[in-house]
Short mmCIF file of C-alpha atoms in Angstrom, two decimals:
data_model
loop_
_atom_site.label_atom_id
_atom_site.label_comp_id
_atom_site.label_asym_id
_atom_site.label_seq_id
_atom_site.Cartn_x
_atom_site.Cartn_y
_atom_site.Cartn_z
CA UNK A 15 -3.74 3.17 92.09
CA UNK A 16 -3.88 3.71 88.43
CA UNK A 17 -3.93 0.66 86.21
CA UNK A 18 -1.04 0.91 83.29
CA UNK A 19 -2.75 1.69 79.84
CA UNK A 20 -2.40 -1.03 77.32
CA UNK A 21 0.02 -0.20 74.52
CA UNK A 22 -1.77 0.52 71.69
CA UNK A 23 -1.15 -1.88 68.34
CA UNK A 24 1.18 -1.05 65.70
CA UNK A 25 -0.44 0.92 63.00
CA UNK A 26 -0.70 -1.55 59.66
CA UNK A 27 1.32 -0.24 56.60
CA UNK A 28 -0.47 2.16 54.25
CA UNK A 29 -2.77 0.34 51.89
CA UNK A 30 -3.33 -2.76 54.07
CA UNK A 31 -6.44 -3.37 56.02
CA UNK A 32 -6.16 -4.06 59.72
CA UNK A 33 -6.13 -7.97 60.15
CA UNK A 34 -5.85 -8.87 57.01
CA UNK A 35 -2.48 -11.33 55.61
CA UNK A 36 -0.02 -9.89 53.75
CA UNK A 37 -0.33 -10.09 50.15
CA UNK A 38 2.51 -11.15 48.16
CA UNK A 39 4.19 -8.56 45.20
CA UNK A 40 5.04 -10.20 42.35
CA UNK A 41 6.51 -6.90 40.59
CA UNK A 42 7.45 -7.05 36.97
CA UNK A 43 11.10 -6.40 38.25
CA UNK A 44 11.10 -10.32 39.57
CA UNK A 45 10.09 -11.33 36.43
CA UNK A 46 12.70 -9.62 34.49
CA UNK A 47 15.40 -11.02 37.15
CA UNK A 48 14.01 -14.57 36.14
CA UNK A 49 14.03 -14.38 32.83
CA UNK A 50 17.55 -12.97 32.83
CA UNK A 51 18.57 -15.49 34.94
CA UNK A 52 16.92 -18.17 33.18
CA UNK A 53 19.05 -16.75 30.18
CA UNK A 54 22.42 -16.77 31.59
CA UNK A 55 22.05 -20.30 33.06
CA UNK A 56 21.38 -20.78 28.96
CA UNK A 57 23.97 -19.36 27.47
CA UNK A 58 26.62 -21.02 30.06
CA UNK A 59 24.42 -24.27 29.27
CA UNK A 60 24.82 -23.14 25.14
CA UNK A 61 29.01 -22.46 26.17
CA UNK A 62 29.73 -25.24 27.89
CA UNK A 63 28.32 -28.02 24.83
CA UNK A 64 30.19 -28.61 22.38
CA UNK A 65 29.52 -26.23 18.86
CA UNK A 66 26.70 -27.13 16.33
CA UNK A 67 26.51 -26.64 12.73
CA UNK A 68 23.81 -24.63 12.94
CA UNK A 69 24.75 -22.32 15.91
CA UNK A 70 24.43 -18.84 14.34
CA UNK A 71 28.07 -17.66 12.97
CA UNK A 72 27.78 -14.38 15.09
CA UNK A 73 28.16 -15.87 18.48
CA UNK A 74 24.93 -16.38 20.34
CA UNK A 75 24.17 -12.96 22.68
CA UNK A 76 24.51 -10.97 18.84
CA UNK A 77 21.06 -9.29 17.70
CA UNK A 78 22.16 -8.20 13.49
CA UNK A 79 20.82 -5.62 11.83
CA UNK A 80 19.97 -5.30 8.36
CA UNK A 81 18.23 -1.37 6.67
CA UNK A 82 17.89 -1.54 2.82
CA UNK A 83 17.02 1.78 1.47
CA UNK A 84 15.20 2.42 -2.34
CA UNK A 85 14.64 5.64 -3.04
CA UNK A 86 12.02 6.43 -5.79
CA UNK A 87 10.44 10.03 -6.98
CA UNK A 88 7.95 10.25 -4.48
CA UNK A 89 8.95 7.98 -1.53
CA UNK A 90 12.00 6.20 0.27
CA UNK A 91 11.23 2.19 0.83
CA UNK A 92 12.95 0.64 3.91
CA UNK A 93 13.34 -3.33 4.00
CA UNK A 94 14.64 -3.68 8.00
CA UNK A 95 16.01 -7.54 8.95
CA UNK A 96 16.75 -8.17 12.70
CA UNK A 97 18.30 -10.98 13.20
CA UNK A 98 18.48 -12.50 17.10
CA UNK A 99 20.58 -15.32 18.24
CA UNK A 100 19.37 -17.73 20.71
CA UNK A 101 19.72 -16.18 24.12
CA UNK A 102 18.27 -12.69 23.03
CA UNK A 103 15.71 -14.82 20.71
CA UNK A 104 14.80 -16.75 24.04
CA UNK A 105 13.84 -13.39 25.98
CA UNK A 106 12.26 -11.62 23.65
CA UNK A 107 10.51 -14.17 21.80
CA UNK A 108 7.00 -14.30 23.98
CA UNK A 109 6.58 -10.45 23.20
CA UNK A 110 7.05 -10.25 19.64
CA UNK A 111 5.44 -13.42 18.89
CA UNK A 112 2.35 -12.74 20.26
CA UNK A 113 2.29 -9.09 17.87
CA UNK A 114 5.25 -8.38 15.45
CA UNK A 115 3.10 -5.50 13.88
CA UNK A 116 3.25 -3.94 17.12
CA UNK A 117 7.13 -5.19 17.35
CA UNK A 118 7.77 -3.45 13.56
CA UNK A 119 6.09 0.28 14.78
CA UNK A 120 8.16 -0.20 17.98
CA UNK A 121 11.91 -0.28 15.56
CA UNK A 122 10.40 2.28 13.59
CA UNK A 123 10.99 4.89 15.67
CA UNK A 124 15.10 4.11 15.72
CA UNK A 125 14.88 4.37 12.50
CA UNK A 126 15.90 8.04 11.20
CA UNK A 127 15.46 9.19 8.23
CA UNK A 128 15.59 12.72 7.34
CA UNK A 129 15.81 14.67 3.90
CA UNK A 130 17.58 18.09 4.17
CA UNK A 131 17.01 18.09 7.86
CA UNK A 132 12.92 17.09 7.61
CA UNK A 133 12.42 14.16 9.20
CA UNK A 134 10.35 11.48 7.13
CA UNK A 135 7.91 9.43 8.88
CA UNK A 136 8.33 5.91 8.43
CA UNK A 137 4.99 4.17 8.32
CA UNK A 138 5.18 0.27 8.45
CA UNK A 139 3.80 -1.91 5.81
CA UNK A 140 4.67 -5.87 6.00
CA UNK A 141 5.83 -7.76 8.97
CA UNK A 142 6.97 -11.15 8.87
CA UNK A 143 8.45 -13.55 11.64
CA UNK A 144 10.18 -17.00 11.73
CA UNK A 145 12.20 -18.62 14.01
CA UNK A 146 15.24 -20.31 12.23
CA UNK A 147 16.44 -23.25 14.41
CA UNK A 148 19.71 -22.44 16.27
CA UNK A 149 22.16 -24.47 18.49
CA UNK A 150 20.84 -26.72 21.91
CA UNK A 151 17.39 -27.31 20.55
CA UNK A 152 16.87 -23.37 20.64
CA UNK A 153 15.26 -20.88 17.90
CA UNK A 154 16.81 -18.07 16.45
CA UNK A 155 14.40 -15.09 15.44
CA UNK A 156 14.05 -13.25 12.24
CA UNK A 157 11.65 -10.49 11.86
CA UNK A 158 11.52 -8.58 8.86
CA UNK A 159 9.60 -5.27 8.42
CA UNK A 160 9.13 -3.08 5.44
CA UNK A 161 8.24 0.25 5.92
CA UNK A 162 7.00 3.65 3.72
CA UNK A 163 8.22 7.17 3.97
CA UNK A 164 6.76 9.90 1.67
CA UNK A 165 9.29 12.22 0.06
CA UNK A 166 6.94 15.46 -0.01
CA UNK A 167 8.07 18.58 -0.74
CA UNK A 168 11.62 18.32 -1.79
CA UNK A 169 14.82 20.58 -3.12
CA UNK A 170 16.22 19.37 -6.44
CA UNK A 171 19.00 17.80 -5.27
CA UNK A 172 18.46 16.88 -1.66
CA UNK A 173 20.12 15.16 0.98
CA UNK A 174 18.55 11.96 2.58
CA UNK A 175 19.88 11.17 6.21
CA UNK A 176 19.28 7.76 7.75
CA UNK A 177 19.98 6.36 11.15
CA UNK A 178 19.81 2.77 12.93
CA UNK A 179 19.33 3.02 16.82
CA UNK A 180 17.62 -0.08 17.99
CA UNK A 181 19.23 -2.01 20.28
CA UNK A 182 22.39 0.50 20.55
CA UNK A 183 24.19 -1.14 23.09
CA UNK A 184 23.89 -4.71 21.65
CA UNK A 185 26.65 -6.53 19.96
CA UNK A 186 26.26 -7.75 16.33
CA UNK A 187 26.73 -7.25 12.31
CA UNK A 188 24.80 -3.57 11.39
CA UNK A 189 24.52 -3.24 7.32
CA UNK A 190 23.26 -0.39 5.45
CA UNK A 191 22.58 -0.71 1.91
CA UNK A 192 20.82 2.24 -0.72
CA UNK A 193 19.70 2.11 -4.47
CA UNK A 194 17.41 4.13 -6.51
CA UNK A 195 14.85 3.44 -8.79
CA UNK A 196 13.90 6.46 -10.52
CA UNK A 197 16.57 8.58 -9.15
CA UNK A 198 20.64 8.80 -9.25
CA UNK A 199 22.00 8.53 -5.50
CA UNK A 200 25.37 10.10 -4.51
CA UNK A 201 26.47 8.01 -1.55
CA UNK A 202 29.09 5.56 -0.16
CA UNK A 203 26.78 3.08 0.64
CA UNK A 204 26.40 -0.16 -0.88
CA UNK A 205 23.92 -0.94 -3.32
CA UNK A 206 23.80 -4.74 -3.17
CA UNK A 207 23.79 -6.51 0.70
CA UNK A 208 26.76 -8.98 1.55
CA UNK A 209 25.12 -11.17 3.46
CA UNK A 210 22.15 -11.11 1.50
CA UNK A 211 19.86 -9.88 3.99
CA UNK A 212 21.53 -11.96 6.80
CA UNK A 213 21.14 -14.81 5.60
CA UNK A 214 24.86 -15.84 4.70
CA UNK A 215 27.67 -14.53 6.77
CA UNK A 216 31.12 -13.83 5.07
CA UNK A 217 33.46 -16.57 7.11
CA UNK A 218 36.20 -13.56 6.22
CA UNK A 219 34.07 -10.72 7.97
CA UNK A 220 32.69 -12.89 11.16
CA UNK A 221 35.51 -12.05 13.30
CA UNK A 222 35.46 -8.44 12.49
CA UNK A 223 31.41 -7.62 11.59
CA UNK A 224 30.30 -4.22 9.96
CA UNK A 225 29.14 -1.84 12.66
CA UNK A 226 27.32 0.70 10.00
CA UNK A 227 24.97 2.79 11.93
CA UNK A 228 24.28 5.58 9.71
CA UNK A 229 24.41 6.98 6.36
CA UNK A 230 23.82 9.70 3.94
CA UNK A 231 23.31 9.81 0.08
CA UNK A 232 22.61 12.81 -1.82
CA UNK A 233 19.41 12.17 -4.28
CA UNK A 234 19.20 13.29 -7.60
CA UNK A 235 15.58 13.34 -8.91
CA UNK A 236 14.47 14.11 -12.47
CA UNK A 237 12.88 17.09 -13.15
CA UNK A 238 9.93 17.96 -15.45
CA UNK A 239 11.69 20.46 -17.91
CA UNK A 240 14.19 17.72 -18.83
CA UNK A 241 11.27 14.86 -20.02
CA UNK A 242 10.92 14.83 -23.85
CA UNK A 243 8.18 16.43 -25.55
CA UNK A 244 6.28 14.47 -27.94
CA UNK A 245 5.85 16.36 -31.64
CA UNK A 246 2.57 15.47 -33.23
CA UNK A 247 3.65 13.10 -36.12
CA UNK A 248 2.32 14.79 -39.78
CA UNK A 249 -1.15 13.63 -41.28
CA UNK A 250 0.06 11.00 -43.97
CA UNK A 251 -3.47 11.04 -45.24
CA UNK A 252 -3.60 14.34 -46.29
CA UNK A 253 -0.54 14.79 -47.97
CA UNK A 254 -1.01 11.81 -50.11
CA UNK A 255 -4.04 13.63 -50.92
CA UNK A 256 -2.47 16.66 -51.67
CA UNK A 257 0.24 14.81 -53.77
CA UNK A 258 -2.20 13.09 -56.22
CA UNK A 259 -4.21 16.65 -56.55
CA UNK A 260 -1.06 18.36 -57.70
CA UNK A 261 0.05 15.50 -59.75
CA UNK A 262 -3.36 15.39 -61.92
CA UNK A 263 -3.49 19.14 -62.28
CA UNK A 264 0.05 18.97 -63.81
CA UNK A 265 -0.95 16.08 -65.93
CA UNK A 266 -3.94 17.78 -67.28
CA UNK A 267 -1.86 21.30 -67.79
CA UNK A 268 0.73 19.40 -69.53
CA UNK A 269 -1.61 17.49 -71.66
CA UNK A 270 -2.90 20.94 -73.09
CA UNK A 271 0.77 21.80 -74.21
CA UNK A 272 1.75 21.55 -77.28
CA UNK A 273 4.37 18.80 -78.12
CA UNK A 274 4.82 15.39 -77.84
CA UNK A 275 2.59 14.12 -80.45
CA UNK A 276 -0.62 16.15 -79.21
CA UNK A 277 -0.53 18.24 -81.88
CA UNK A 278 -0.58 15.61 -84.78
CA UNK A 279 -3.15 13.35 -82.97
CA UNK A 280 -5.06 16.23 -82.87
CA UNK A 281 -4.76 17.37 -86.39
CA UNK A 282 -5.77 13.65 -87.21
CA UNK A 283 -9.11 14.09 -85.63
CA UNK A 284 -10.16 17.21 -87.28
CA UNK A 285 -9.21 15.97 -90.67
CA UNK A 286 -11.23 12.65 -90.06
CA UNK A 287 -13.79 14.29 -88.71
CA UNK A 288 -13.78 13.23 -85.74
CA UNK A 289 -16.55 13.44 -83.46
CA UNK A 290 -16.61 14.84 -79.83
CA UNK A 291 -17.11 12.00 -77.90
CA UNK A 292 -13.75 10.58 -79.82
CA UNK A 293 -12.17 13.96 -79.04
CA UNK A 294 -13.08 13.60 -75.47
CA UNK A 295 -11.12 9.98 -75.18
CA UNK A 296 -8.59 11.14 -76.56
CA UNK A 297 -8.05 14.17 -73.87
CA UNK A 298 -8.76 11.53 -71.17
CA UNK A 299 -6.40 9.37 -72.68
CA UNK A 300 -3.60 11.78 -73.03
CA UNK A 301 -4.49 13.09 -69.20
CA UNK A 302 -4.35 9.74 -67.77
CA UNK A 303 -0.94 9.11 -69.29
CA UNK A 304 0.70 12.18 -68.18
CA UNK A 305 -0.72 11.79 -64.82
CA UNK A 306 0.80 8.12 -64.38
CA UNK A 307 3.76 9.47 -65.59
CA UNK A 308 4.32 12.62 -63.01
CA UNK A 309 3.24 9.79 -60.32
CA UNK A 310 5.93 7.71 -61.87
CA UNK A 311 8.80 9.71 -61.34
CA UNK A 312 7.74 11.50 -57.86
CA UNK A 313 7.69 8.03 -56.62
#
């Protein structure tokens, strides 16, 4: 009689060795759970105590959002503040803290900016980072990066587009302000920032905070046909010059003229006798007059 054949052992899932334990998967996805987690127990922790004077004005979930635009000849400047409250401060912290260059060339490429259509890359410059203290023993986060975009070719009169979409479906205060340095702009938006940079909050405007997103200003630039040419100023020297030349010439014409005396002085010397060295100083004489005369009344 034939024996029963053993069942054979269940296969082991794909990428695990026969025998060995199971390994434990720690997938990123845990850690984001956690760390949301962590920051919900927070903010019901930061909801429940009682309000502190310096708990940010915004609420405490807001990340704010502040673009400053100058626009020169040759290039657009953009100062970008983002401002996080505690909770989003407390999850993002570790990964901007440990690079905020890398952080700043991340929110450069929401940033939009386009002239007549083109878009401009933005190419970062500064970053800076503090942590402003906030309510519950918690930080706030400020990171502030200043970026470049070259103009290049350009129309006379174009049109410079710009565009904020970081952190899109976050609540908080978005602020757009433009000014030129150089150039005439032709927009709606502000030149000068009402919360200076978020730093101070309007109490009037907390309950209702600017949601400006976008904007558009039209940029006049100056053009080469309307700078001023210079004239070459006249040579002083040589018309002084030319001045005193004419003025002794007329002297010494005049003093050949008869008139004025000449004549008699003259006579004088021939009936004396005169010799030629004392008719020579006399000439001179009678020159040098004239001359300081003419010079007299030109001046």
């Amino acid at each position: 009689m034939a024996r029963p054949r053993p069942e054979p052992a269940l296969r082991p899932p794909l990428g695990r060795r026969p025998g060995a334990s199971p390994r434990r998967s720690r997938p990123r996805t845990e850690r984001a759970v956690r760390r949301w987690r962590s920051a919900l127990l927070l903010g019901i922790a930061l909801t429940l105590a009682p309000a502190a004077a310096d708990a940010h004005p915004l609420g405490n979930f807001t990340i704010n959002h502040y673009l400053g635009i100058v626009v020169r000849p040759d290039v657009v400047l953009l100062d970008y503040v983002v401002d996080m409250a505690e909770i989003p401060a407390f999850q993002e912290r570790p990964a901007i803290e440990a690079d905020p260059a890398r952080a700043c060339r991340d929110l450069a490429d929401g940033i939009r900016v386009r002239l007549d259509g083109r878009r401009l890359i933005a190419t970062p410059t500064t970053d800076r980072l503090a942590f402003p203290p906030g309510q519950g023993g918690l930080d706030t986060l400020r990171l502030e990066c200043g970026y470049r975009a070259e103009l290049g070719t350009r129309a006379s009169s174009p049109v410079l587009d710009v565009e904020d979409l970081n952190h899109a479906d976050r609540i908080g205060w978005r602020e757009i302000v433009a000014r030129g340095e150089g150039t005439a702009l032709g927009t709606t938006l502000p030149s000068e920032s009402v919360t200076a940079r978020l730093t101070v909050y309007p109490q009037s405007l907390v309950a209702s905070p600017l949601d400006v997103r976008s904007g558009a200003a039209r940029v006049m630039l100056p053009t080469r046909d309307a700078l001023p040419i210079a004239i070459p100023a006249p040579d002083d020297a040589v018309g002084v010059l030319a001045a005193l030349l004419l003025a002794l010439g007329l002297g010494a014409f005049h003093a050949l003229t008869p008139g004025h005396g000449k004549t008699v002085l003259a006579a004088y010397l021939v009936g004396t006798r005169g010799t030629r060295r004392q008719a020579l100083f006399l000439a001179l004489s009678v020159a040098l007059s004239h001359t300081a005369g003419v010079l007299g009344l030109a001046v």
